[in-house]
Coordinates of C-alpha atoms in Angstrom, one line a residue:
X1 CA 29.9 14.4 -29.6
X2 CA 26.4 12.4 -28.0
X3 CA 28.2 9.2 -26.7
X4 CA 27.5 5.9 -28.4
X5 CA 25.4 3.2 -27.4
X6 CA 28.3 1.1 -26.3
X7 CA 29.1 3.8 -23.8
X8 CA 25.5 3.6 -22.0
X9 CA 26.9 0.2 -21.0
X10 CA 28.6 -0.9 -17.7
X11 CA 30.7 -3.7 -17.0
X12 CA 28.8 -5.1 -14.1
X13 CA 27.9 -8.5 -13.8
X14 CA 23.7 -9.0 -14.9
X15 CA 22.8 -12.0 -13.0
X16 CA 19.1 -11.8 -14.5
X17 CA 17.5 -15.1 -15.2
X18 CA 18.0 -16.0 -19.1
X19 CA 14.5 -14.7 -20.7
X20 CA 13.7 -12.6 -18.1
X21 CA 12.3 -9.5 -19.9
X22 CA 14.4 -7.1 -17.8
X23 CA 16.9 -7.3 -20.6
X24 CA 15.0 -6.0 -23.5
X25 CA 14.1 -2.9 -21.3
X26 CA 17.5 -2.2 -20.3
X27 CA 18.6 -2.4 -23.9
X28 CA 16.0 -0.1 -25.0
X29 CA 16.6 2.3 -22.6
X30 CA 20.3 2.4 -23.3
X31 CA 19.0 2.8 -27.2
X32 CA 16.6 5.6 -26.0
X33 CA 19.2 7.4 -24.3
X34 CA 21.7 6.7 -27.3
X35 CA 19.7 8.2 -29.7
X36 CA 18.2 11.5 -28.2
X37 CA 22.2 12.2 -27.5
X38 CA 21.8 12.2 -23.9
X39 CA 25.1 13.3 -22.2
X40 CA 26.0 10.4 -19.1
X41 CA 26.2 13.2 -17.0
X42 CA 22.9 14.5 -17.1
X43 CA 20.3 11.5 -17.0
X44 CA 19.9 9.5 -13.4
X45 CA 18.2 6.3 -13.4
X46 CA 16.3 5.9 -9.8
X47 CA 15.8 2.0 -8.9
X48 CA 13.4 0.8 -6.2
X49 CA 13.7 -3.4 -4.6
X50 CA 13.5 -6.2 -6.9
X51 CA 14.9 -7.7 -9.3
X52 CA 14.3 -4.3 -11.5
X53 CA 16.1 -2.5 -9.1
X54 CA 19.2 -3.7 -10.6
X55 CA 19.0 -1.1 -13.5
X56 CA 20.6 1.7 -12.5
X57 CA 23.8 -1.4 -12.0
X58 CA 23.3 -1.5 -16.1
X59 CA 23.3 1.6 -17.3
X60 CA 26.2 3.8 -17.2
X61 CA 24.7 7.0 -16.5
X62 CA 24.3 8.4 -12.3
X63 CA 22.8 5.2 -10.2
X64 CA 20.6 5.8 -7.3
X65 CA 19.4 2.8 -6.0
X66 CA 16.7 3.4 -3.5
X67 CA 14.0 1.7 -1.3
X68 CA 11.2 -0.5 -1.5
X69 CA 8.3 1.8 -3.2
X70 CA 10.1 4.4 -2.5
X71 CA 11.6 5.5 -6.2
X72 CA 9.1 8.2 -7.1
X73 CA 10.3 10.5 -4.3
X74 CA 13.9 10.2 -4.7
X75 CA 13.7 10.5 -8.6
X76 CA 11.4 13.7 -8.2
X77 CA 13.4 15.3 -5.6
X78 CA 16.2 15.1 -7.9
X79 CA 14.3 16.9 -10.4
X80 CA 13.0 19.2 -8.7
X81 CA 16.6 20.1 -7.6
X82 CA 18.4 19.9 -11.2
X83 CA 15.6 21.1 -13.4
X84 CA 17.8 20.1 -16.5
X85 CA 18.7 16.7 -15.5
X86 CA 17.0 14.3 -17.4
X87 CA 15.5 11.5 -14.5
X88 CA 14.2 8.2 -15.3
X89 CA 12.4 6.2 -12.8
X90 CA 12.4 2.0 -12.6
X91 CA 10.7 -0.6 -10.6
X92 CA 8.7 -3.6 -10.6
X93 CA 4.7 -4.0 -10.5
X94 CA 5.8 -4.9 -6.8
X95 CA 7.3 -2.0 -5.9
X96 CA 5.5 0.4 -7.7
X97 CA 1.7 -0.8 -7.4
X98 CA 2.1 -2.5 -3.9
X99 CA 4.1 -0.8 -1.2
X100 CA 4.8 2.0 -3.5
X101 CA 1.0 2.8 -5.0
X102 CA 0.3 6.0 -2.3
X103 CA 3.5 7.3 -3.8
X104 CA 2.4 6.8 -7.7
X105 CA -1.3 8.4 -6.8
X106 CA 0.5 11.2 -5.1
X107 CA 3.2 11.8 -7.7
X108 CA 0.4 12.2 -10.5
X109 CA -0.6 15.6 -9.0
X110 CA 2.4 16.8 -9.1
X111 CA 3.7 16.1 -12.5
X112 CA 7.5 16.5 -12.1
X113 CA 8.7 16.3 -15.7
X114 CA 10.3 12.8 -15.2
X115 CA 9.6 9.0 -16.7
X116 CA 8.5 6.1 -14.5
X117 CA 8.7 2.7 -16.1
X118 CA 7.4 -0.4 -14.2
X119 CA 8.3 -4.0 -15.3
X120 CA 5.3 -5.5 -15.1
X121 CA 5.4 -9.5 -15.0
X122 CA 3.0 -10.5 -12.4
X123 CA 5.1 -11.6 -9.5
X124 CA 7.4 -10.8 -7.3
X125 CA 10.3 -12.5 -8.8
X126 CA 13.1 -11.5 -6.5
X127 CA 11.5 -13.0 -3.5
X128 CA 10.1 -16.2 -4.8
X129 CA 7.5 -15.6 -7.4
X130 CA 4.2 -14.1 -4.8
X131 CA 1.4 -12.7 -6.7
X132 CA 1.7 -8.9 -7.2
X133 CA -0.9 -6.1 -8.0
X134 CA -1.2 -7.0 -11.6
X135 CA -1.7 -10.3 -11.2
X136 CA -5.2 -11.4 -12.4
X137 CA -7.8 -12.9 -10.0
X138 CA -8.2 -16.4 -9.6
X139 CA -4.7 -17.0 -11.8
X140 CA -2.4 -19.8 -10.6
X141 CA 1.6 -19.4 -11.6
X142 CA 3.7 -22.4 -10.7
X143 CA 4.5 -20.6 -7.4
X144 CA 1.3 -19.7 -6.0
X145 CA 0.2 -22.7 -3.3
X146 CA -3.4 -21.3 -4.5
X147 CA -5.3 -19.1 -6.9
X148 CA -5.0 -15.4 -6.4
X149 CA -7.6 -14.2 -4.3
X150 CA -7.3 -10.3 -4.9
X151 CA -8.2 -8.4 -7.7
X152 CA -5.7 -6.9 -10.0
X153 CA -4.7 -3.4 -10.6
X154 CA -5.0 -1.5 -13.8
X155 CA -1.6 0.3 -14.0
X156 CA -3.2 2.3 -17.2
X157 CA -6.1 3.0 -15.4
X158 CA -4.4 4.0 -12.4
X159 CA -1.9 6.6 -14.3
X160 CA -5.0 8.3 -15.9
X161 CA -7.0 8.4 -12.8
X162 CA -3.6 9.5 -10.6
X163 CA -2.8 12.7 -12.8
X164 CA 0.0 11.3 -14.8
X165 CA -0.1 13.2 -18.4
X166 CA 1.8 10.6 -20.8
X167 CA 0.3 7.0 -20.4
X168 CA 1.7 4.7 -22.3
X169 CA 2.3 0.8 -22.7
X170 CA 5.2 -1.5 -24.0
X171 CA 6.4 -4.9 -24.6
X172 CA 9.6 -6.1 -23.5
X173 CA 10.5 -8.3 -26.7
X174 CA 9.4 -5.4 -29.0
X175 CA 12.9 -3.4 -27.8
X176 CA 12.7 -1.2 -30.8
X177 CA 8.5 -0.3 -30.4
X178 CA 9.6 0.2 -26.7
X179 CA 12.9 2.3 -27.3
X180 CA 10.9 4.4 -29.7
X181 CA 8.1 4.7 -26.5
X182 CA 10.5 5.6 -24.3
X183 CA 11.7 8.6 -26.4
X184 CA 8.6 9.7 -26.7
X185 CA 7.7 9.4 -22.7
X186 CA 11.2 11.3 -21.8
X187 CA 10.5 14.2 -24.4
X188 CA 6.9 14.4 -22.8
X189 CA 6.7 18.2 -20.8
X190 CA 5.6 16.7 -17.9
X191 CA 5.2 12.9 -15.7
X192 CA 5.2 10.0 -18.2
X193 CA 4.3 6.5 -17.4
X194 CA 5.0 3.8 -19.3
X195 CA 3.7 0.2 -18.0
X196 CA 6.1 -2.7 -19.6
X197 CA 4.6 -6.1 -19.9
X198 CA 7.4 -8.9 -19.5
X199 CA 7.8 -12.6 -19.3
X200 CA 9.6 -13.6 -16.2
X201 CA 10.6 -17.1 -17.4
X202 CA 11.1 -18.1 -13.6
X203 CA 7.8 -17.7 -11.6
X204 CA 4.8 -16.6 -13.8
X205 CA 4.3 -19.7 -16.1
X206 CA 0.9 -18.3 -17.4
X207 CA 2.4 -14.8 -19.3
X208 CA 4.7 -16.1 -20.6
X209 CA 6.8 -15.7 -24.3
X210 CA 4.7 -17.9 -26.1
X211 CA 1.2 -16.7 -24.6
X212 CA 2.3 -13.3 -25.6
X213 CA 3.1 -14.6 -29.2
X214 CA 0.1 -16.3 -29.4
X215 CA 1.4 -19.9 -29.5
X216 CA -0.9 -23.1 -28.2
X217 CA 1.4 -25.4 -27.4
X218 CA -1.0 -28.2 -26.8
X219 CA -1.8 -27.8 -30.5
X220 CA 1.9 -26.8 -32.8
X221 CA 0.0 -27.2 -35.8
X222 CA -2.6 -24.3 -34.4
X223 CA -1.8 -20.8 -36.4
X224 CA -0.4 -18.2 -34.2
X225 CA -2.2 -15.1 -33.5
X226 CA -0.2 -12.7 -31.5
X227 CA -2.3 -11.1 -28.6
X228 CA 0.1 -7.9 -28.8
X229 CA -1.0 -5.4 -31.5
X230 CA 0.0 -1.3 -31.5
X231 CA -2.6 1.0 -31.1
X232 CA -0.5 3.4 -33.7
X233 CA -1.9 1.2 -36.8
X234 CA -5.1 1.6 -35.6
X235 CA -7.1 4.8 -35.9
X236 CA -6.5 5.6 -31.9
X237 CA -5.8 9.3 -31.4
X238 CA -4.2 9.5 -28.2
X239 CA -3.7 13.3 -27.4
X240 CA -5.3 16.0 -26.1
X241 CA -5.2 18.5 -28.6
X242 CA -7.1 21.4 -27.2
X243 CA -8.1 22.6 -24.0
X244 CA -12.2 21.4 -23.7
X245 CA -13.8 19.3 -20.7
X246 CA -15.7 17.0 -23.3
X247 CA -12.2 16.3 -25.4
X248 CA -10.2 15.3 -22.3
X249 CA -13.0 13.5 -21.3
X250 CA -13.5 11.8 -24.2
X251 CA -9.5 11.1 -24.3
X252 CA -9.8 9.5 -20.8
X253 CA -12.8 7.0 -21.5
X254 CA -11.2 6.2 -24.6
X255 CA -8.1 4.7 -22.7
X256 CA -9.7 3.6 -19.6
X257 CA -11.9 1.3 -22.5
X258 CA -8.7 0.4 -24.1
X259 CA -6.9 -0.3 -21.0
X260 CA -9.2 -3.1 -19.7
X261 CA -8.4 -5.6 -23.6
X262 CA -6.7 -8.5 -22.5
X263 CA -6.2 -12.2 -23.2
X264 CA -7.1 -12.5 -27.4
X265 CA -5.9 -8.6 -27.4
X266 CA -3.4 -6.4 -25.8
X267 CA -2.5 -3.0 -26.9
X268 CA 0.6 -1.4 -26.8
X269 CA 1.4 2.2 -27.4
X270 CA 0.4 5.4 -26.0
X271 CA -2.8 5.7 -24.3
X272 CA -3.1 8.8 -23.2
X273 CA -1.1 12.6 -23.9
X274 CA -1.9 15.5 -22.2
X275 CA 0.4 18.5 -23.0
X276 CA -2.0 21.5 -21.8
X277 CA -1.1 20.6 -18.3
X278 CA 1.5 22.4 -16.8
X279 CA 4.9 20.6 -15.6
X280 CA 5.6 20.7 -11.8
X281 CA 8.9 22.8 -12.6
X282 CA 7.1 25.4 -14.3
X283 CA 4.7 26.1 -11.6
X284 CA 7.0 26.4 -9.2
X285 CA 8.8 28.8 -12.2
X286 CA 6.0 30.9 -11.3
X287 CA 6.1 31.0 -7.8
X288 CA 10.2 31.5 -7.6
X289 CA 11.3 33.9 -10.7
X290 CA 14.7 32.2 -10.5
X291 CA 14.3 29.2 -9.9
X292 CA 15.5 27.2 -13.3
X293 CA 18.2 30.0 -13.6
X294 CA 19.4 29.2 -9.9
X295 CA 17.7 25.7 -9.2
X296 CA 19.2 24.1 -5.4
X297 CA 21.4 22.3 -6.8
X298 CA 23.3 24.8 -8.5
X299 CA 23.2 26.7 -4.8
X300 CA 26.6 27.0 -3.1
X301 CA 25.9 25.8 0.5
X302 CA 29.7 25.7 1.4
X303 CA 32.8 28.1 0.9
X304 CA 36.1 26.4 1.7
X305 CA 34.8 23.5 4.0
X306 CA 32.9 25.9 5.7
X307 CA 28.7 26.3 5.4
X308 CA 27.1 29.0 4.3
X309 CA 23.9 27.8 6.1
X310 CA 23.4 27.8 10.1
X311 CA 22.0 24.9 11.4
X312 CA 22.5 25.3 14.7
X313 CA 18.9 25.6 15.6
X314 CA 17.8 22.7 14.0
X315 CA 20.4 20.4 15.8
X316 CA 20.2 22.2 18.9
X317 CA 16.5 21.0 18.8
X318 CA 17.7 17.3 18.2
X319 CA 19.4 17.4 21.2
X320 CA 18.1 15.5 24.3

């Protein structure tokens, strides 16, 4: 029996700040999960530093919490070890698009069949609200002594351009558009990114709830027009169907285009799907006939307390 939604829960303390998006991305993971069946013991959630790093606390599934822009390598050795595991990667636009961006480029050539999710709110909220990677030039939040002088990454643009096969975009107050997303990214053959734009109610006083919804609070009486649409109820095609160099390119320009709307319209949704790419896993499939049969972490490397592996040479060498 697939365990119930309740069960994806923990019973740790969340110490979020109240309207910090983080929420609806944890509850739409634990939905995800929920609703493709998922057994606990077979999804990981990989965290990296920030205030995102406390979802793998929140989800009652295997933890690893890791190191700052570090999460891509730990969450693709571990699927590289445990083919079958399903592995779901977390961090902020910090930690992922700062320290961690030589990590995301490289990852994209690999394309472990994995999901990375950034929360992507502009700052660094754990550390006092500095401007992060996705913050846009000469913007202002209440924490910033001064404009921000650098010019912002585009985390679509930068999946597509990196190698990642599955680009898509949510919203952290759409849970159910996001939930349905996720699904989509963890049943992807391949690396899925999903970029998740969020309020943090803290630090970034510029994207925030309203400005999302569309709301001019210098005017109440103003009609709202919400700056998030989907790209799925508009004609957008996003995947590669067949294998031709004019489709894929075609595909690409298409979401590079789409990735740069912003202010009056933001789309969410999947960018870009690319299927005819083979996974990480199977290639290396290819070069090790056994290797999803017998993958290393299904490898006995002790027998009764003792190893079946010598090391010897390897510390001997350590020694000084």
């Amino acid at each position: 029996m697939a365990p119930s939604l309740s069960e994806y829960k923990t019973d740790v303390h969340n110490d979020w700040c109240p309207g910090c998006g983080d929420f609806g991305i944890v509850n739409a993971l634990q939905m995800a999960l929920a609703e493709m069946g998922i057994e606990r013991d077979r999804a990981a959630i990989f965290s990296g530093i920030g205030c995102s790093g406390k979802t793998s606390h929140y989800i009652n599934t295997y933890g690893i919490h890791t190191l700052h822009g570090r999460v891509l390598t730990f969450a693709q050795g571990a699927k590289l070890a445990s083919p079958d595991l399903t592995v779901v990667a977390v961090g902020g636009d910090g930690d992922g698009l700062g320290i961690g961006a030589g990590h995301f480029v490289a990852a994209g050539r690999r394309n472990v069949d994995m999901t990375y999710i950034i929360f992507d709110n502009g700052v660094y909220g754990l550390t006092k609200g500095q401007a992060s990677p996705t913050l846009k030039l000469g913007e202002k939040t209440k924490s910033l002594a001064s404009p921000n002088q650098n010019y912002s990454v585009n985390p679509i643009g930068l999946a597509i351009a990196s190698g990642f096969t599955f680009v898509g975009r949510g919203y952290s107050y759409d849970v159910r558009h996001l939930k349905d997303l996720i699904i989509r990214a963890v049943k992807h053959r391949g690396l899925s990114f999903l970029d998740v734009l969020q309020p943090c109610p803290t630090y970034n006083d510029i994207n925030t709830r309203d400005w999302y919804a569309g709301v001019d609070l210098a005017d109440e009486s103003a009609q709202r027009h919400s700056r998030i649409y989907k790209l799925e109820e508009t004609k957008y095609d996003s995947k590669v169907s067949y294998a031709s160099e004019s489709v894929l390119h075609e595909k690409i320009s298409q979401a590079l285009i789409k990735s740069l709307e912003w202010d009056t319209k933001i789309p969410i949704g999947i960018f870009y799907q690319n299927e005819l790419i083979s996974a990480c896993t199977v290639r290396m499939a290819d070069k090790i006939p056994n290797y999803l049969e017998n993958p290393p972490s299904r490898q006995r490397i002790s027998d009764n307390s003792s190893p079946l592996t010598d090391i010897s040479k390897i510390l001997d060498s350590l020694q000084i």
